[in-house]
CSV table of C-alpha atoms in Angstrom, one decimal:
chain,number,residue,atom,x,y,z
A,952,MET,CA,-62.0,-54.9,-7.4
A,953,ALA,CA,-59.0,-56.1,-5.1
A,954,ASP,CA,-56.9,-56.0,-8.1
A,955,THR,CA,-57.7,-52.4,-8.3
A,956,ALA,CA,-57.2,-51.3,-4.9
A,957,ASP,CA,-54.0,-53.1,-4.8
A,958,GLN,CA,-52.9,-51.1,-8.1
A,959,THR,CA,-54.1,-48.0,-6.2
A,960,LYS,CA,-52.3,-48.5,-3.5
A,961,ALA,CA,-49.2,-49.4,-5.0
A,962,GLU,CA,-49.1,-46.2,-7.0
A,963,LYS,CA,-49.7,-44.5,-3.6
A,964,LYS,CA,-46.5,-45.8,-2.3
A,965,ALA,CA,-44.5,-44.7,-5.6
A,966,ASP,CA,-45.9,-41.4,-5.5
A,967,GLN,CA,-44.9,-40.6,-1.5
A,968,LYS,CA,-41.3,-42.3,-2.4
A,969,LYS,CA,-41.1,-39.5,-5.3
A,970,ALA,CA,-42.5,-36.7,-2.7
A,971,ASP,CA,-39.5,-38.5,-0.1
A,972,GLN,CA,-37.1,-38.3,-2.6
A,973,ARG,CA,-37.9,-35.1,-4.1
A,974,LYS,CA,-37.9,-33.5,-0.1
A,975,ALA,CA,-34.3,-35.3,0.6
A,976,ASP,CA,-33.0,-33.7,-2.6
A,977,GLN,CA,-34.4,-30.9,-1.7
A,978,ARG,CA,-32.7,-31.1,1.9
A,979,LYS,CA,-29.1,-31.7,0.2
A,980,SER,CA,-29.3,-28.5,-1.8
A,981,ASP,CA,-30.2,-26.6,1.4
A,982,ARG,CA,-27.5,-27.8,2.9
A,983,ARG,CA,-25.3,-27.2,0.1
A,984,ARG,CA,-26.3,-23.9,-0.3
A,985,ARG,CA,-25.7,-23.3,3.3
A,986,LYS,CA,-22.4,-24.5,3.1
A,987,VAL,CA,-21.9,-22.4,-0.3
A,988,ARG,CA,-20.4,-19.0,1.4
A,989,LEU,CA,-18.0,-16.2,-0.4
A,990,LEU,CA,-15.0,-16.5,1.7
A,991,PRO,CA,-14.6,-12.7,2.9
A,992,PRO,CA,-11.5,-10.8,1.6
A,993,PRO,CA,-8.3,-10.9,3.1
A,994,ALA,CA,-7.4,-8.4,6.1
A,995,TRP,CA,-4.3,-6.8,3.9
A,996,TRP,CA,-6.1,-6.1,1.0
A,997,PRO,CA,-6.3,-2.3,1.1
A,998,LEU,CA,-2.3,-2.7,0.1
A,999,PRO,CA,-2.8,-4.1,-3.1
A,1000,ALA,CA,-5.7,-1.9,-4.0
A,1001,ALA,CA,-4.1,1.2,-3.1
A,1002,ALA,CA,-1.3,0.2,-5.3
A,1003,VAL,CA,-2.8,-0.6,-8.1
A,1004,LEU,CA,-4.9,2.4,-8.2
A,1005,GLY,CA,-1.0,4.1,-7.4
A,1006,LEU,CA,0.7,2.6,-10.4
A,1007,ALA,CA,-2.5,3.7,-12.3
A,1008,ALA,CA,-2.1,7.3,-11.2
A,1009,GLY,CA,1.2,7.7,-12.0
A,1010,GLY,CA,1.1,6.3,-15.3
A,1011,ALA,CA,-1.8,8.3,-16.4
A,1012,TYR,CA,0.0,11.3,-15.5
A,1013,GLY,CA,3.3,10.5,-17.2
A,1014,VAL,CA,1.2,10.1,-20.5
A,1015,LEU,CA,-1.3,12.7,-20.3
A,1016,LYS,CA,1.1,15.4,-18.8
A,1017,ALA,CA,2.8,17.6,-21.5
A,1018,PRO,CA,7.0,17.2,-21.3
A,1019,GLU,CA,9.2,19.7,-20.0
A,1020,TYR,CA,12.7,20.4,-21.7
A,1021,ALA,CA,15.8,21.6,-19.8
A,1022,ALA,CA,18.6,23.4,-21.6
A,1023,THR,CA,21.6,24.9,-19.0
A,1024,SER,CA,23.7,27.1,-20.1
A,1025,TYR,CA,27.7,27.9,-17.8
A,1026,VAL,CA,29.2,31.3,-17.1
A,1027,VAL,CA,32.3,31.2,-15.4
A,1028,ALA,CA,33.9,34.0,-13.0
A,1029,VAL,CA,37.2,34.8,-13.9
A,1030,PRO,CA,39.9,37.3,-11.5
A,1031,ASN,CA,42.2,39.5,-13.3
A,1032,GLU,CA,45.8,39.8,-12.8
A,1033,THR,CA,45.6,41.5,-9.1
A,1034,THR,CA,42.7,39.7,-8.2
A,1035,GLU,CA,43.1,36.4,-6.1
A,1036,PRO,CA,40.9,32.8,-7.2
A,1037,ALA,CA,39.1,33.0,-3.5
A,1038,THR,CA,37.6,35.6,-4.7
A,1039,ALA,CA,36.2,35.1,-8.4
A,1040,LEU,CA,34.7,32.4,-6.3
A,1041,GLY,CA,33.1,34.6,-4.0
A,1042,PHE,CA,32.0,36.5,-6.5
A,1043,ALA,CA,30.4,33.5,-8.6
A,1044,GLN,CA,28.2,32.5,-5.5
A,1045,ALA,CA,26.7,36.6,-5.5
A,1046,TYR,CA,26.3,36.3,-8.9
A,1047,ALA,CA,24.5,33.3,-8.9
A,1048,ARG,CA,22.1,35.3,-6.6
A,1049,ILE,CA,21.3,37.8,-8.7
A,1050,ALA,CA,21.1,35.7,-12.2
A,1051,THR,CA,17.2,35.9,-11.5
A,1052,SER,CA,16.8,38.9,-10.1
A,1053,SER,CA,14.0,41.5,-11.6
A,1054,SER,CA,17.6,43.8,-13.7
A,1055,THR,CA,18.7,40.7,-15.1
A,1056,LEU,CA,15.8,39.3,-16.5
A,1057,ALA,CA,14.5,42.3,-17.6
A,1058,TYR,CA,17.7,42.2,-19.8
A,1059,ALA,CA,17.2,39.0,-20.5
A,1060,GLN,CA,13.2,39.7,-21.7
A,1061,PRO,CA,13.8,40.8,-24.7
A,1062,ARG,CA,15.8,37.9,-26.2
A,1063,ALA,CA,13.9,35.5,-24.6
A,1064,GLY,CA,10.4,36.5,-25.8
A,1065,ILE,CA,8.4,35.8,-23.2
A,1066,SER,CA,6.9,37.9,-20.2
A,1067,ALA,CA,9.4,38.3,-17.3
A,1068,GLY,CA,6.8,36.7,-15.1
A,1069,ARG,CA,7.2,33.5,-17.0
A,1070,LEU,CA,10.9,34.0,-17.3
A,1071,ARG,CA,11.0,34.2,-13.6
A,1072,ALA,CA,9.5,30.7,-13.5
A,1073,GLN,CA,11.1,28.9,-16.0
A,1074,VAL,CA,14.7,29.7,-14.7
A,1075,ARG,CA,17.0,28.5,-12.4
A,1076,ALA,CA,20.8,29.6,-11.4
A,1077,GLU,CA,23.1,27.2,-9.3
A,1078,THR,CA,26.5,27.4,-8.6
A,1079,SER,CA,29.1,25.0,-6.3
A,1080,PRO,CA,31.3,26.1,-3.4
A,1081,GLU,CA,33.8,24.4,-4.9
A,1082,SER,CA,33.6,25.9,-8.3
A,1083,PRO,CA,33.2,29.9,-9.8
A,1084,MET,CA,31.1,28.3,-12.3
A,1085,ILE,CA,27.3,29.2,-12.7
A,1086,ALA,CA,24.5,26.7,-14.1
A,1087,ILE,CA,21.8,28.9,-15.7
A,1088,THR,CA,18.7,26.1,-16.4
A,1089,GLY,CA,15.9,26.8,-18.8
A,1090,MET,CA,12.8,25.1,-18.5
A,1091,SER,CA,9.9,24.9,-21.1
A,1092,LYS,CA,7.9,22.5,-23.0
A,1093,SER,CA,9.2,23.3,-26.2
A,1094,ALA,CA,13.5,22.4,-26.2
A,1095,THR,CA,14.2,25.4,-28.6
A,1096,GLU,CA,12.6,28.1,-26.2
A,1097,ALA,CA,14.2,26.6,-22.8
A,1098,ALA,CA,17.5,27.1,-24.6
A,1099,ASP,CA,17.1,30.2,-25.6
A,1100,ILE,CA,15.6,31.3,-22.1
A,1101,ALA,CA,19.5,29.9,-21.0
A,1102,ASN,CA,21.0,31.5,-23.1
A,1103,ALA,CA,19.4,35.1,-23.2
A,1104,VAL,CA,20.0,34.8,-18.9
A,1105,ALA,CA,23.2,33.8,-19.1
A,1106,ASP,CA,24.4,36.5,-21.6
A,1107,ALA,CA,22.3,39.2,-19.3
A,1108,LEU,CA,24.1,38.2,-16.5
A,1109,SER,CA,27.2,38.0,-17.8
A,1110,LEU,CA,26.4,42.1,-19.4
A,1111,SER,CA,25.3,43.3,-15.8
A,1112,SER,CA,28.4,41.7,-14.2
A,1113,ASN,CA,31.4,43.2,-16.4
A,1114,GLN,CA,30.1,46.5,-16.2
A,1115,ALA,CA,31.0,46.4,-12.8
A,1116,ALA,CA,34.4,44.1,-13.3
A,1117,LYS,CA,37.0,47.5,-13.4
A,1118,ASN,CA,35.3,48.0,-9.6
A,1119,THR,CA,35.6,44.0,-8.6
A,1120,GLY,CA,38.2,42.7,-10.6
A,1121,VAL,CA,36.3,39.9,-11.7
A,1122,GLN,CA,34.5,39.0,-15.1
A,1123,LEU,CA,32.1,36.8,-16.5
A,1124,LEU,CA,33.0,35.0,-19.8
A,1125,LEU,CA,30.0,32.6,-21.4
A,1126,PHE,CA,32.0,28.5,-21.3
A,1127,ASN,CA,29.0,27.2,-22.7
A,1128,GLN,CA,26.0,27.8,-24.5
A,1129,ALA,CA,23.0,25.6,-24.1
A,1130,VAL,CA,21.5,23.8,-26.5
A,1131,ALA,CA,18.6,22.1,-27.4
A,1132,PRO,CA,17.8,18.9,-25.5
A,1133,SER,CA,16.6,15.5,-27.7
A,1134,GLU,CA,14.9,14.0,-24.4
A,1135,PRO,CA,12.7,15.6,-22.2
A,1136,ALA,CA,13.9,16.4,-18.3
A,1137,SER,CA,10.1,14.9,-17.1
A,1138,PRO,CA,9.9,11.2,-16.1
A,1139,SER,CA,8.8,9.1,-18.6
A,1140,ALA,CA,5.2,7.4,-17.8
A,1141,ALA,CA,6.7,4.0,-16.7
A,1142,ILE,CA,8.8,6.7,-14.4
A,1143,SER,CA,5.6,7.6,-13.1
A,1144,GLY,CA,3.9,4.8,-13.2
A,1145,ALA,CA,6.4,2.9,-10.6
A,1146,VAL,CA,6.7,6.4,-8.4
A,1147,GLY,CA,2.9,6.0,-7.9
A,1148,LEU,CA,2.8,2.1,-7.8
A,1149,CYS,CA,5.5,2.7,-4.5
A,1150,ALA,CA,3.3,5.9,-3.4
A,1151,GLY,CA,0.1,3.8,-3.0
A,1152,GLY,CA,1.7,0.9,-1.6
A,1153,LEU,CA,3.1,3.1,1.7
A,1154,LEU,CA,0.0,4.7,1.4
A,1155,GLY,CA,-2.0,1.2,2.2
A,1156,GLY,CA,0.5,-0.2,4.0
A,1157,LEU,CA,0.5,3.2,6.8
A,1158,TRP,CA,-3.6,1.6,6.4
A,1159,LEU,CA,-2.9,-1.4,7.7
A,1160,LEU,CA,-1.1,-0.3,10.7
A,1161,THR,CA,-3.5,2.7,11.5
A,1162,ARG,CA,-7.1,1.1,10.4
A,1163,PRO,CA,-9.5,0.5,13.6
A,1164,ALA,CA,-9.5,-2.8,15.5
A,1165,GLY,CA,-12.0,-5.5,14.2
A,1166,ARG,CA,-15.4,-6.7,15.5
A,1167,THR,CA,-15.5,-9.1,18.6
A,1168,ARG,CA,-15.5,-12.3,17.6
A,1169,ARG,CA,-18.5,-14.9,18.1
A,1170,PRO,CA,-18.2,-17.5,20.5
A,1171,GLU,CA,-18.1,-19.8,17.4
A,1172,GLU,CA,-15.1,-18.8,15.8
A,1173,GLN,CA,-13.4,-17.8,19.3
A,1174,PRO,CA,-10.0,-20.3,19.2
A,1175,VAL,CA,-10.1,-23.4,20.9
A,1176,SER,CA,-7.7,-22.2,23.6
A,1177,GLY,CA,-9.9,-19.4,24.5
A,1178,ARG,CA,-12.8,-22.3,24.7
A,1179,VAL,CA,-10.8,-24.1,27.1
A,1180,VAL,CA,-10.2,-21.5,29.3
A,1181,GLU,CA,-13.9,-20.5,29.6
A,1182,GLU,CA,-14.8,-24.0,30.0
A,1183,TYR,CA,-12.0,-24.0,32.7
A,1184,ALA,CA,-13.5,-21.4,34.6
A,1185,SER,CA,-16.7,-22.2,34.0
A,1186,LEU,CA,-16.2,-25.4,36.5
A,1187,PRO,CA,-16.7,-25.3,40.4
A,1188,ALA,CA,-13.5,-24.9,42.5
A,1189,GLN,CA,-12.5,-27.8,44.5
A,1190,GLY,CA,-13.9,-26.3,47.5
A,1191,ASP,CA,-17.1,-25.7,46.5
A,1192,HIS,CA,-17.0,-29.5,44.5
A,1193,THR,CA,-16.5,-30.6,48.3
A,1194,GLU,CA,-19.0,-29.0,50.0
A,1195,THR,CA,-21.4,-30.3,47.3
A,1196,LYS,CA,-20.7,-33.8,48.4
A,1197,GLU,CA,-21.0,-33.1,52.4
A,1198,LYS,CA,-24.5,-31.7,51.3
A,1199,GLU,CA,-25.8,-34.4,49.5
A,1200,SER,CA,-24.0,-37.1,52.5
A,1201,VAL,CA,-26.3,-34.8,54.7
A,1202,ARG,CA,-29.0,-35.2,52.5
């Protein structure tokens, strides 16, 4: 009987040790779980996020957008024998302004093969204040159509201006015809992505500069210098400490 009782006590002690060990292991695991916390993202996370979004948007725009071609035709203002070169330069500036007028586009529309509204939106004329040359550029999603637009407007401008050459003393001559370009004038996907990256980074930086202030720190999160100042402020003044000692001595 004594052996059985001793064995029972030994088993109880063993079970108690196992239970204590389980509790200790549970406490350790709980402590580890409390220690393991997800670190908050850095304060500057919007900057790379916005840059990546801008890169993706710019690259997608460059890939999905249809390429646009540009072809340029040149006409030059030539003075006659009795006209000064400066007069030709002034007329070149004037003819560049009327290159996209309704009357000029009406002449060019049959040869260009598109409507007058589209023709007005797909052509532009430029000139230099130092040269009597006019650059007429046609733009289209088709390289051949872009060249046809530029040549049609250049021919129409030369025809309409030369009708008044006897009175103005200046006539327009075709200097160089436009040819179908081999490469599009619109930016590639790489350039669009780079522009989107820069724009996204700029927006992210502006957001960091203008964002509202963060939450107030908890006491345990305050820096050491702040806690030292608070503790020093909570200490009694020198006079208060002297008065307290006098009161204790009176007692």
